[in-house]
Tab-separated table of C-alpha atoms in Angstrom:
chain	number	residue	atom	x	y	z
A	26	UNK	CA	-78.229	-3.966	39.082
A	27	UNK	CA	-81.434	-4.478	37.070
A	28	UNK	CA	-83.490	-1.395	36.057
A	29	UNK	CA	-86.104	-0.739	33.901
A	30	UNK	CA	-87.752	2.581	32.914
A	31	UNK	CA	-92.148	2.829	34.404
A	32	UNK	CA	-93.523	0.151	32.256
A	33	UNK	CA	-91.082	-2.405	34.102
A	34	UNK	CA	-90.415	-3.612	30.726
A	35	UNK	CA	-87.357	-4.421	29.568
A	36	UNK	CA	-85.289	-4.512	32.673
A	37	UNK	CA	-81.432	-3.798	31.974
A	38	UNK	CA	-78.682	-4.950	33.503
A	39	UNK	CA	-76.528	-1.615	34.202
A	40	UNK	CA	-74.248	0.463	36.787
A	41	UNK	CA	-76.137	2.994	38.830
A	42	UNK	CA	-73.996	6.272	39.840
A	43	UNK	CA	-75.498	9.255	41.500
A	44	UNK	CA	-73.273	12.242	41.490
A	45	UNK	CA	-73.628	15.146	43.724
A	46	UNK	CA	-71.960	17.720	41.978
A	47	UNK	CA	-71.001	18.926	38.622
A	48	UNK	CA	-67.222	17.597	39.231
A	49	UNK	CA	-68.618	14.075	40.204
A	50	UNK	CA	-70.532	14.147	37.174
A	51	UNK	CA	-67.907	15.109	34.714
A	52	UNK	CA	-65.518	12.381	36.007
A	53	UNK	CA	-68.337	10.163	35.078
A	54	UNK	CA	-68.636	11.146	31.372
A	55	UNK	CA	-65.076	10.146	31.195
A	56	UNK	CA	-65.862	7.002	30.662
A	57	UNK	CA	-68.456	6.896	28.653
A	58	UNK	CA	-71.388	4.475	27.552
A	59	UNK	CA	-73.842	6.012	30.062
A	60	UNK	CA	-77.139	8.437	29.987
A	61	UNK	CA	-78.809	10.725	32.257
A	62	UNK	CA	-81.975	9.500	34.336
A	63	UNK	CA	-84.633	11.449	36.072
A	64	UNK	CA	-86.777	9.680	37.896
A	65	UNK	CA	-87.311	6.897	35.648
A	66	UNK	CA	-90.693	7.423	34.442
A	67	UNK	CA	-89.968	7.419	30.922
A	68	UNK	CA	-91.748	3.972	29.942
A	69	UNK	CA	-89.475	2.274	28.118
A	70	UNK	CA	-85.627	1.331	28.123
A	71	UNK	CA	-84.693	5.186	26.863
A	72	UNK	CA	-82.834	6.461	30.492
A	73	UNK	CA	-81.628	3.091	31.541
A	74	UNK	CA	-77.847	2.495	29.613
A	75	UNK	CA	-76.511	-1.295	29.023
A	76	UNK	CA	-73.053	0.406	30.138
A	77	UNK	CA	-73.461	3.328	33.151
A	78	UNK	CA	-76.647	5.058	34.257
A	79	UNK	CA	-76.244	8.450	35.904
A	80	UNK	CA	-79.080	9.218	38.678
A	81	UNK	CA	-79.659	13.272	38.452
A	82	UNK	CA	-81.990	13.315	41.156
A	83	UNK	CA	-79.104	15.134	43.637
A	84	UNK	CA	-79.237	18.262	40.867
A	85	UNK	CA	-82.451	19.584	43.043
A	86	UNK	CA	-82.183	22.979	43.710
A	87	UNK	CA	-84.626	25.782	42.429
A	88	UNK	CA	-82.195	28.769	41.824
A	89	UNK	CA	-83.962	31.478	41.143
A	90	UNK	CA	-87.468	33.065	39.880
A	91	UNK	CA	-88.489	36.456	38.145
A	92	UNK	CA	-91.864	37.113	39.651
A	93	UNK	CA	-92.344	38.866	36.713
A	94	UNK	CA	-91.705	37.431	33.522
A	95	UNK	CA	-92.751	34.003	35.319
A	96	UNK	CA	-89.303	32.163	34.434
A	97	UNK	CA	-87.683	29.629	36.904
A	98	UNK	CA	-84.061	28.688	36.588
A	99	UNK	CA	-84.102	25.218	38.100
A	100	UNK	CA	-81.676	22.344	38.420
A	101	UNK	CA	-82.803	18.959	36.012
A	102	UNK	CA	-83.278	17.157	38.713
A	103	UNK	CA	-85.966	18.888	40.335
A	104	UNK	CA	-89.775	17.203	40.424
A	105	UNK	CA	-92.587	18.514	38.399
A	106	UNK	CA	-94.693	18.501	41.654
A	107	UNK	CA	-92.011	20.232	43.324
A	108	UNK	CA	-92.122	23.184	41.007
A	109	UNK	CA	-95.966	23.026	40.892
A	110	UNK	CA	-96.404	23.303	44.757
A	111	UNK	CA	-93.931	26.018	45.061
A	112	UNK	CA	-95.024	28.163	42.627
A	113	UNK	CA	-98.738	27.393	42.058
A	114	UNK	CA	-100.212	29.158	45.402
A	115	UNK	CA	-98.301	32.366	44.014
A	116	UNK	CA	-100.231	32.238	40.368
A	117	UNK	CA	-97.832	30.087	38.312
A	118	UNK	CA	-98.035	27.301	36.650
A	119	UNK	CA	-96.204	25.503	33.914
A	120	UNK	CA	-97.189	26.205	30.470
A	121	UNK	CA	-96.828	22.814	29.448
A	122	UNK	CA	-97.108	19.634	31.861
A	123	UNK	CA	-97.197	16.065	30.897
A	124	UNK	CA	-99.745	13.096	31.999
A	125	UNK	CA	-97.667	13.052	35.767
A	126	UNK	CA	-96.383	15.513	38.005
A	127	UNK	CA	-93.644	12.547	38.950
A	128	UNK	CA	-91.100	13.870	36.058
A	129	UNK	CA	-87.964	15.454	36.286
A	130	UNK	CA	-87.200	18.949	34.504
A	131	UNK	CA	-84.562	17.114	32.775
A	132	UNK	CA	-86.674	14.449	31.779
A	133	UNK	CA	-88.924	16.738	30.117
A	134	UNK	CA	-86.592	18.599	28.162
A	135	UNK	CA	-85.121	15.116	26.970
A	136	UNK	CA	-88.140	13.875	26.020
A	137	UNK	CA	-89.549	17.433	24.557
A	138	UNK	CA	-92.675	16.692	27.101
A	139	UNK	CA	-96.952	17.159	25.441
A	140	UNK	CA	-99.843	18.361	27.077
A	141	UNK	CA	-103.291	18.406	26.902
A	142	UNK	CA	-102.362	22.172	25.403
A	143	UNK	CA	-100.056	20.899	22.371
A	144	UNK	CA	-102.197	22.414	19.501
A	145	UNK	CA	-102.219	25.895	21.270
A	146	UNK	CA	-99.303	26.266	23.673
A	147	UNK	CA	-96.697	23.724	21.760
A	148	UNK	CA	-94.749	21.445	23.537
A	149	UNK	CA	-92.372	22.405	26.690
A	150	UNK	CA	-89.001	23.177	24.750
A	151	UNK	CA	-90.800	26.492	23.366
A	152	UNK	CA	-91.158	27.376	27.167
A	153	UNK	CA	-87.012	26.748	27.495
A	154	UNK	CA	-84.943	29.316	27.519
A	155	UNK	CA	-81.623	28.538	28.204
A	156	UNK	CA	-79.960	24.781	29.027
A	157	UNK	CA	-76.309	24.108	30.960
A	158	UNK	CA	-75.451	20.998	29.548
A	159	UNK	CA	-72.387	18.447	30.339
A	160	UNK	CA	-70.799	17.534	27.305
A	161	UNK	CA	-69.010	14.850	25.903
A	162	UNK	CA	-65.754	16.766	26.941
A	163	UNK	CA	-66.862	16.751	30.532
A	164	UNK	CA	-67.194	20.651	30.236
A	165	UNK	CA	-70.654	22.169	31.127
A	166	UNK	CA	-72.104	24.654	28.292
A	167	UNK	CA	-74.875	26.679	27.803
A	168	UNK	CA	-76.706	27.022	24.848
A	169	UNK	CA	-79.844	28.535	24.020
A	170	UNK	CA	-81.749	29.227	20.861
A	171	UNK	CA	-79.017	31.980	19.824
A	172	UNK	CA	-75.926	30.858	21.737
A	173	UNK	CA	-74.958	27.377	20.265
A	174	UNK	CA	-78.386	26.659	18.449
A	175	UNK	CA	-77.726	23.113	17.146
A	176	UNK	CA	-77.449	21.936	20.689
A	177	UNK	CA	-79.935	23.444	22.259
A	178	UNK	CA	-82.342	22.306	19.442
A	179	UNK	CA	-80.946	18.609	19.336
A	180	UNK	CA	-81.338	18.123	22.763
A	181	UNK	CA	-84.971	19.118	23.608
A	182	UNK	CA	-86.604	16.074	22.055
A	183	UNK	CA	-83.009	14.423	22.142
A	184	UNK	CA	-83.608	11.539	24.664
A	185	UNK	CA	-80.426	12.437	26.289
A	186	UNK	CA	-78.244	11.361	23.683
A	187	UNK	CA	-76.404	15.465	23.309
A	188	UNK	CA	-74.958	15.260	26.519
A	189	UNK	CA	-76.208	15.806	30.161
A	190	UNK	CA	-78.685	18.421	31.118
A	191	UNK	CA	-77.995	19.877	34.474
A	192	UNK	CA	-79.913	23.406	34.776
A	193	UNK	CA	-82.666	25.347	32.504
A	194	UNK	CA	-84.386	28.541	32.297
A	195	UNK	CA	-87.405	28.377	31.315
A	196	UNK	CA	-91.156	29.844	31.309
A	197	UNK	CA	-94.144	29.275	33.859
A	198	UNK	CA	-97.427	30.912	32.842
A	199	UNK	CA	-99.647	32.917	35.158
A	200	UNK	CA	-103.569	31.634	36.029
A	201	UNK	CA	-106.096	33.054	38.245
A	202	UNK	CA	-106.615	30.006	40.241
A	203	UNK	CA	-105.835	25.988	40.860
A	204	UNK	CA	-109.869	25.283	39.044
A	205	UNK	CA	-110.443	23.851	35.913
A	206	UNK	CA	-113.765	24.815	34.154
A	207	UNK	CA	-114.056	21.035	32.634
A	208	UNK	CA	-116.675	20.514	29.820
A	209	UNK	CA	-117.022	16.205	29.620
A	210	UNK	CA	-119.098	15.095	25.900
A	211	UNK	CA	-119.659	11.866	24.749
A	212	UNK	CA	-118.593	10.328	21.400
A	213	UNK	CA	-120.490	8.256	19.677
A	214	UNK	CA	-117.369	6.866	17.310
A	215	UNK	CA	-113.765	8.160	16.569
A	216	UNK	CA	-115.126	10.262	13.636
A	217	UNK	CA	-117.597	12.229	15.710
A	218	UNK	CA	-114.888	12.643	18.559
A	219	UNK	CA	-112.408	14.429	16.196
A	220	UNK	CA	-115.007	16.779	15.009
A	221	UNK	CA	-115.492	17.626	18.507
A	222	UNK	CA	-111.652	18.447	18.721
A	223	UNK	CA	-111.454	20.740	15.553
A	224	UNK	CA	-115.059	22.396	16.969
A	225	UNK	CA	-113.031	23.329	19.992
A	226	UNK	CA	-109.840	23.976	19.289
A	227	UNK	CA	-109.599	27.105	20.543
A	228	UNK	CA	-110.009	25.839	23.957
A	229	UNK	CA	-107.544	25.640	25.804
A	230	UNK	CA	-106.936	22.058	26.938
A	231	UNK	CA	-108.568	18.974	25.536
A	232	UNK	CA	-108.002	15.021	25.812
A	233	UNK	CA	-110.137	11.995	25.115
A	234	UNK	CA	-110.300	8.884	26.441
A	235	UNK	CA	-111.081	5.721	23.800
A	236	UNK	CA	-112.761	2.309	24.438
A	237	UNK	CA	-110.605	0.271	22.183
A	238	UNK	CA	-112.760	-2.497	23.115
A	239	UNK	CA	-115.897	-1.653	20.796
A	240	UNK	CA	-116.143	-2.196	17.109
A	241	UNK	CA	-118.194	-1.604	14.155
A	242	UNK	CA	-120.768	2.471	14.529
A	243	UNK	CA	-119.470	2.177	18.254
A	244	UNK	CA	-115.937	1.999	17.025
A	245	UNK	CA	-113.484	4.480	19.248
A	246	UNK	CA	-116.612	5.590	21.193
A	247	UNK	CA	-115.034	8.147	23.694
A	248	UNK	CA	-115.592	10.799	26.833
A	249	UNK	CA	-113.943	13.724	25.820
A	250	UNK	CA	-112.477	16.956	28.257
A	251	UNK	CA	-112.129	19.926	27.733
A	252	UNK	CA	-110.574	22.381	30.115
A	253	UNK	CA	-109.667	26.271	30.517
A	254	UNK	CA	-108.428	27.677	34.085
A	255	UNK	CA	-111.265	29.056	35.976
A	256	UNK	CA	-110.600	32.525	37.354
A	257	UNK	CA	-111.649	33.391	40.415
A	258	UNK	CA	-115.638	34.860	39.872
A	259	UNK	CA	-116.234	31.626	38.687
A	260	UNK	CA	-115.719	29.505	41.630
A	261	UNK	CA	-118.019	28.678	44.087
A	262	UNK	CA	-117.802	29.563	48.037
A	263	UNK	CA	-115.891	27.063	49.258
A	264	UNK	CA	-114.076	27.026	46.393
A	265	UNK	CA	-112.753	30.699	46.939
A	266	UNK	CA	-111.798	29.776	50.188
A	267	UNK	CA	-109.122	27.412	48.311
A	268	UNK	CA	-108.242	29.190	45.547
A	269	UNK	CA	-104.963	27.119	44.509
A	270	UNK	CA	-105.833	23.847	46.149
A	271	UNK	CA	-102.909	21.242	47.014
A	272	UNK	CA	-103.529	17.704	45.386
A	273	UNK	CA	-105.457	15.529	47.237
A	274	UNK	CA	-103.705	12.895	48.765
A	275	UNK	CA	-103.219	9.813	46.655
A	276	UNK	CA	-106.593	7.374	47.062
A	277	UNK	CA	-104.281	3.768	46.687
A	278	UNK	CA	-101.097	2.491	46.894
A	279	UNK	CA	-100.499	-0.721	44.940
A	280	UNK	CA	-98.042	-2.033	47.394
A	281	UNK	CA	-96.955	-5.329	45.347
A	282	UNK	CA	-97.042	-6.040	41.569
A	283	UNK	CA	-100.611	-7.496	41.032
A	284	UNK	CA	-101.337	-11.220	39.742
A	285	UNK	CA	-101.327	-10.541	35.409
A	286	UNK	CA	-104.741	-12.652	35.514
A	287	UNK	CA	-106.226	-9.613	37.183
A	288	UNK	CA	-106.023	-7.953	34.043
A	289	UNK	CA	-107.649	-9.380	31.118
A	290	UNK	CA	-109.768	-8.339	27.904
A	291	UNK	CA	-113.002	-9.170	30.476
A	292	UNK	CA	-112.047	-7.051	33.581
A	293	UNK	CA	-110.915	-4.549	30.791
A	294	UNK	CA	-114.723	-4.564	29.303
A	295	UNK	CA	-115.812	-3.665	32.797
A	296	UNK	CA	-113.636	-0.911	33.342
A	297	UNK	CA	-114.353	0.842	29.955
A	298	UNK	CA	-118.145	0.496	30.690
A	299	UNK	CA	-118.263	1.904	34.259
A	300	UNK	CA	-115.739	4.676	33.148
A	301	UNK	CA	-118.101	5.603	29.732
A	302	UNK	CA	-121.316	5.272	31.521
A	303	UNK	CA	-120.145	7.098	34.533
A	304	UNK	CA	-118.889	10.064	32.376
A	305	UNK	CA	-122.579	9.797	30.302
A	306	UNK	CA	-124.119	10.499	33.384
A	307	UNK	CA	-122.051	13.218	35.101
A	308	UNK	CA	-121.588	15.171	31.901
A	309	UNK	CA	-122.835	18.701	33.663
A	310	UNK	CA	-120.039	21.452	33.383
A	311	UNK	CA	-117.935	21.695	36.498
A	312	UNK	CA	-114.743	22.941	38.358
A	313	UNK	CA	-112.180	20.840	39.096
A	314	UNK	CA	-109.381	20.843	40.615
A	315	UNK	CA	-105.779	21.007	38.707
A	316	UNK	CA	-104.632	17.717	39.982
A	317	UNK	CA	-107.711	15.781	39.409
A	318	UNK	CA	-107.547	17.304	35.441
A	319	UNK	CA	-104.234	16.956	34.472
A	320	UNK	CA	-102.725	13.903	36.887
A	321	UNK	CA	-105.809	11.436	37.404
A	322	UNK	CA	-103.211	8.247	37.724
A	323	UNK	CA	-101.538	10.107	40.683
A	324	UNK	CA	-103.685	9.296	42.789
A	325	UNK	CA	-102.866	5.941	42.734
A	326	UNK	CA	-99.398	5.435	43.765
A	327	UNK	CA	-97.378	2.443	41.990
A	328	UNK	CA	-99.991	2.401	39.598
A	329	UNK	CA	-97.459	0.471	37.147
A	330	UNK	CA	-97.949	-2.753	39.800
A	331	UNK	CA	-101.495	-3.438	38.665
A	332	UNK	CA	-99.681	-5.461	35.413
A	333	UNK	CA	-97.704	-7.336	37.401
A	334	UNK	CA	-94.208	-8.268	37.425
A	335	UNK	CA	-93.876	-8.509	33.506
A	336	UNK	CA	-94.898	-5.101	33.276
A	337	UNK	CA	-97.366	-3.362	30.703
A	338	UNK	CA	-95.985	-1.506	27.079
A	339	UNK	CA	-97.694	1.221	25.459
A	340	UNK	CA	-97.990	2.132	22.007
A	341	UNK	CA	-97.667	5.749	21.264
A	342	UNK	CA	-97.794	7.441	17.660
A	343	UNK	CA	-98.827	10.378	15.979
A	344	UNK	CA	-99.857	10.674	12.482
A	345	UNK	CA	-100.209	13.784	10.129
A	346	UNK	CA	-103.609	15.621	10.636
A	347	UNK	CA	-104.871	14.689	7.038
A	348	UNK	CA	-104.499	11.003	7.253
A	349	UNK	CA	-105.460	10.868	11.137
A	350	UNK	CA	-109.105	9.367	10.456
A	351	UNK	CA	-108.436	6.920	8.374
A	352	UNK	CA	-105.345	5.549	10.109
A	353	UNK	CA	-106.994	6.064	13.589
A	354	UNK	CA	-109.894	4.324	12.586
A	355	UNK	CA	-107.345	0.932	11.059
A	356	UNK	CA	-105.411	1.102	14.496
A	357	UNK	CA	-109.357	1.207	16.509
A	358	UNK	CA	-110.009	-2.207	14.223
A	359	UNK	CA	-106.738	-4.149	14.729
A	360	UNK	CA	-106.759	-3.793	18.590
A	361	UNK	CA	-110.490	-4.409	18.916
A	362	UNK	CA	-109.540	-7.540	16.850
A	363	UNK	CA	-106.523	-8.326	18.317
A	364	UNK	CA	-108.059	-10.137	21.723
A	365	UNK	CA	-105.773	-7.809	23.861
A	366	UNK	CA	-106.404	-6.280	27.253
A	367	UNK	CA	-106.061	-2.263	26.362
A	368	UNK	CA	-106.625	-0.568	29.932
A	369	UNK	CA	-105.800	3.016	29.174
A	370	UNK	CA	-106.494	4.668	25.857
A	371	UNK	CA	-105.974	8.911	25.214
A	372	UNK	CA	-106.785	10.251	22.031
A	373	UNK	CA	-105.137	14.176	21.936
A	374	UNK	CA	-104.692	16.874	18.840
A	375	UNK	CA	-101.586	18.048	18.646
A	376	UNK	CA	-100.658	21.345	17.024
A	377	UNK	CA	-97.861	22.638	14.307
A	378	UNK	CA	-93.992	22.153	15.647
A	379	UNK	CA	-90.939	22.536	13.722
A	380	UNK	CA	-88.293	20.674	15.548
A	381	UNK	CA	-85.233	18.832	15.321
A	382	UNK	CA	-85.955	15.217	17.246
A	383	UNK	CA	-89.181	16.322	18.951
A	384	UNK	CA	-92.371	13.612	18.732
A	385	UNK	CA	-94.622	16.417	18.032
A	386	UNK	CA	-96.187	16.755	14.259
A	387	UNK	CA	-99.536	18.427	13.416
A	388	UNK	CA	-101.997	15.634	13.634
A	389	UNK	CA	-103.530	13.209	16.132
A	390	UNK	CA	-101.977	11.069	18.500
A	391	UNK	CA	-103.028	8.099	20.146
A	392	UNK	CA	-101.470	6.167	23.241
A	393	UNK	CA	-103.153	2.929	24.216
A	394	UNK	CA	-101.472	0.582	27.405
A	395	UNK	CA	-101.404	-3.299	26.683
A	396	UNK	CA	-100.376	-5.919	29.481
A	397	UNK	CA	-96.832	-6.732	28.345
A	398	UNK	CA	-97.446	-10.311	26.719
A	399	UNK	CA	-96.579	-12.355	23.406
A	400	UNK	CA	-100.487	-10.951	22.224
A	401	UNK	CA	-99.182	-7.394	22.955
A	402	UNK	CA	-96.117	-7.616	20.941
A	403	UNK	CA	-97.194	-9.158	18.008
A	404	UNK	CA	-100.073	-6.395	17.661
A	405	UNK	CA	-97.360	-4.068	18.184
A	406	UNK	CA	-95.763	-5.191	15.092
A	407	UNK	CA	-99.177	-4.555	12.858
A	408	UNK	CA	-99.778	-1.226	14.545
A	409	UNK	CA	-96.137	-0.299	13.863
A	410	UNK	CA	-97.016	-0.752	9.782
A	411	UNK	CA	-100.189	0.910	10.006
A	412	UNK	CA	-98.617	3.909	11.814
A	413	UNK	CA	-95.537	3.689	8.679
A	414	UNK	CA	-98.469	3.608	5.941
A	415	UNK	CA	-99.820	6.570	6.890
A	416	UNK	CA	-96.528	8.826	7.595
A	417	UNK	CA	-96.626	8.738	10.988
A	418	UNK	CA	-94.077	8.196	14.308
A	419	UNK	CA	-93.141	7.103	17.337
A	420	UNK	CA	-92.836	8.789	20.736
A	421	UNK	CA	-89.927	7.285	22.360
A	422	UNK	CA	-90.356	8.217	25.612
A	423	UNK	CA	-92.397	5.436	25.824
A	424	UNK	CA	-91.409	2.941	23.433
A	425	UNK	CA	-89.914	-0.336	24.386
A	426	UNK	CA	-89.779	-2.604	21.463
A	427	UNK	CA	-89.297	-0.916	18.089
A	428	UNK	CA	-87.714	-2.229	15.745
A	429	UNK	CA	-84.384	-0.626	14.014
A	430	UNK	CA	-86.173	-0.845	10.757
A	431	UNK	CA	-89.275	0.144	11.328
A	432	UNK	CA	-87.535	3.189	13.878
A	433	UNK	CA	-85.501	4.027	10.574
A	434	UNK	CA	-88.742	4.119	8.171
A	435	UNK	CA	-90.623	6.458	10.448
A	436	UNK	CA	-88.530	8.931	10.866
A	437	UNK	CA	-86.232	11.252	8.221
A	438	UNK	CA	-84.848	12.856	10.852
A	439	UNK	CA	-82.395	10.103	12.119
A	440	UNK	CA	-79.911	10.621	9.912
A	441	UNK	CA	-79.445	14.239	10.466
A	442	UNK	CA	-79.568	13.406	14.280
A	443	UNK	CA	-76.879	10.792	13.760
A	444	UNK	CA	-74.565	12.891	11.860
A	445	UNK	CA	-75.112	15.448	14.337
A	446	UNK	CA	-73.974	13.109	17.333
A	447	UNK	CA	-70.926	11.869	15.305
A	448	UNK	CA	-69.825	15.055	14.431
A	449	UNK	CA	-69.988	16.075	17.922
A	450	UNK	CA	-68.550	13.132	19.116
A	451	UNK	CA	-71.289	11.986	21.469
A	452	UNK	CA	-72.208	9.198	19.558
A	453	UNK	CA	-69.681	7.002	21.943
A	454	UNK	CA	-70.784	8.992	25.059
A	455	UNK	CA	-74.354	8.884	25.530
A	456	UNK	CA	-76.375	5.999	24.522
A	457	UNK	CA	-79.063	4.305	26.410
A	458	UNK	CA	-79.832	0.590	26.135
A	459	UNK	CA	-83.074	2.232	23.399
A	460	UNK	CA	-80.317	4.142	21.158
A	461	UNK	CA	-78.350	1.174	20.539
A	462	UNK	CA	-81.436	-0.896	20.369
A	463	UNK	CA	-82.509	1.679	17.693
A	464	UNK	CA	-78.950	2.398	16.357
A	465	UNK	CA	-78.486	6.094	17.023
């Protein structure tokens, strides 16, 4: 069958197999050539494999929780939103949740998963405890940060490529209530939005969305967000009388992929001045609620269908905090140039992290979504050397189409990851149709 990972771009011709069990699964990495998918919202062509594709969505059990240190052991194939509705109402929540609720656990151990919390709280695998992991020898092992190390630490961050993750331990943190005290300032370029994130970086959460569409003082213009969890003598009435509200049910569902036309450089001019203007005027301090904060694109369901059949890419990088102004500001200027359609732009600070394969550096990273067309991927290409001049990387949870030599030149950790995988031998296990794309 033909899959593809959320962006709908590049669809792969592969076997599907969804075990049940942790003997079905080990007779599958017998034969080898396959990878581990969640629920396919990585972007790109990372948890689809050209040979077998393993479907971990049966693994869905939540095992256990300590009510008081806040960890869950959880199977990998258990929802985000799952955990979140479970545990929320009781005063947990994860430390550390990506830009969907729609992942797997798995999937965001594999792809070592950011938040709007990165330069305070780190990314998810310092909430991990413990993996169980199905190896290349079909046996399941555990490994930790003290028990079997050099796993544990390839394979957060590891796109799946260490073996197949089946259960984890690991940390949820404990808030007062389901409100977010959200502070919304406007940004009259890129320069004067990243002084607004080093003015507040000791608040907790922070994002900003970018108008890649404007140019010259106006250039990177952006509404920026900050958030901290509201406890409870800071909501309002009706507000206490929903202290840990459930997410508001989901306000469209694209049904079929949209006509490409629909999206264009015009209708995205129109959408970046409604959104900017809207936030100008509404820019009063306010609760709001958990879902609306950290998941706005849940609420429309299928979401990916508005670029129509050929799907959308998106270009994600992070470069080192000294160098992030000037190489923001050349990225701003090529895509304003460029006479794309970006839709979606989110500017974020990330913090220090010392990992093996993670995306993570301390810096600034920017992802911006393009309608997947020949435009798009030739401005790919001049981002791509932009992002290399100034020392920075990819995240490839949602690249698509990387190069091998530009992959190799952004990264110095490749080799150590392939020497790792060949000296494991898992190198001729688990590959996805991006590893061999990307030779790793």
């Amino acid at each position: 069958m033909k899959l593809s990972g959320w962006a709908k771009h590049p669809k792969i011709n592969t076997k599907l197999h969804r075990p049940n069990n942790i003997n079905e699964l080990s007779s599958l990495v017998s034969s080898g050539d396959l990878i581990a998918r969640g629920n396919g919202r990585s972007y790109g062509d990372s948890s689809v494999s050209l040979g077998n594709t393993i479907d971990m969505r049966s693994f869905n059990r939540l095992i256990s929780f300590d009510e008081n240190s806040g960890r869950l052991v959880a199977e990998s194939g258990v929802i985000l939103g799952d955990v979140i509705k479970t545990f929320f109402p009781k005063g947990w929540f994860p430390a550390v949740v990506p830009g969907t609720k729609f992942v797997t656990l798995g999937g965001m151990v594999a792809a070592d998963v950011h938040g709007k919390n990165h330069h305070l709280d780190g990314s998810f695998g310092g909430h991990i405890d413990w993996l169980d992991i199905v190896c290349a020898d079909g046996k399941l092992r555990r490994c930790s940060p003290t028990s079997d190390p050099e796993l544990f630490s390839w394979t957060i961050g590891g796109m799946g490529l260490t073996g197949i993750i089946v259960r984890l331990a690991f940390r949820l943190q404990r808030v007062s209530s389901g409100w977010i005290k959200q502070k919304t300032m406007i940004a009259k370029n890129i320069s004067e939005v990243m002084e607004f994130f080093e003015k507040y970086k000791s608040t907790k959460y922070s994002v900003a969305w970018i108008d890649c569409l404007q140019s010259g003082r106006s250039l990177g213009r952006s509404v920026i967000m900050l958030g901290e969890h509201s406890d409870k003598n800071e909501l309002q009435k009706d507000q206490l009388r929903n202290v840990y509200p459930a997410p508001a049910k989901a306000l469209i569902n694209i049904s079929l992929n949209c006509p490409a036309i629909i999206l264009n450089r015009w209708t995205a001019r129109i959408f970046n001045f409604i959104y900017f203007w809207k936030a100008k005027l509404n820019q009063a301090n306010k609760n709001i609620d958990w879902n609306s904060y950290f998941f706005p694109l849940d609420t429309i369901i299928n979401w990916n269908r508005l670029y129509g059949k050929r799907g959308f890419l998106q270009f994600q990088c992070v470069i080192p905090i000294d160098r992030s102004r000037d190489a923001m500001e050349r990225l701003l200027i090529a895509i304003a140039q460029s006479n794309t359609s970006p839709f979606l732009a989110v500017l974020k600070k990330l913090g220090h992290q010392d990992s093996h394969f993670s995306f993570p550096m301390h810096g600034y990273t920017l992802a911006v979504d393009f309608p997947a067309n020949e435009k798009t991927f030739n401005l790919m290409k001049m981002l791509e050397l932009i992002v290399l001049e100034y020392g920075g990387r990819f995240y490839l949870a949602k690249e698509a189409c990387m190069s091998r030599h530009v992959f190799e030149k952004s990264d110095q950790r490749i080799e150590k990851f392939r020497h790792y995988r060949k000296k494991t031998g898992v190198a001729s296990t688990f590959m996805s149709a991006q590893s061999s794309r990307l030779g790793l």
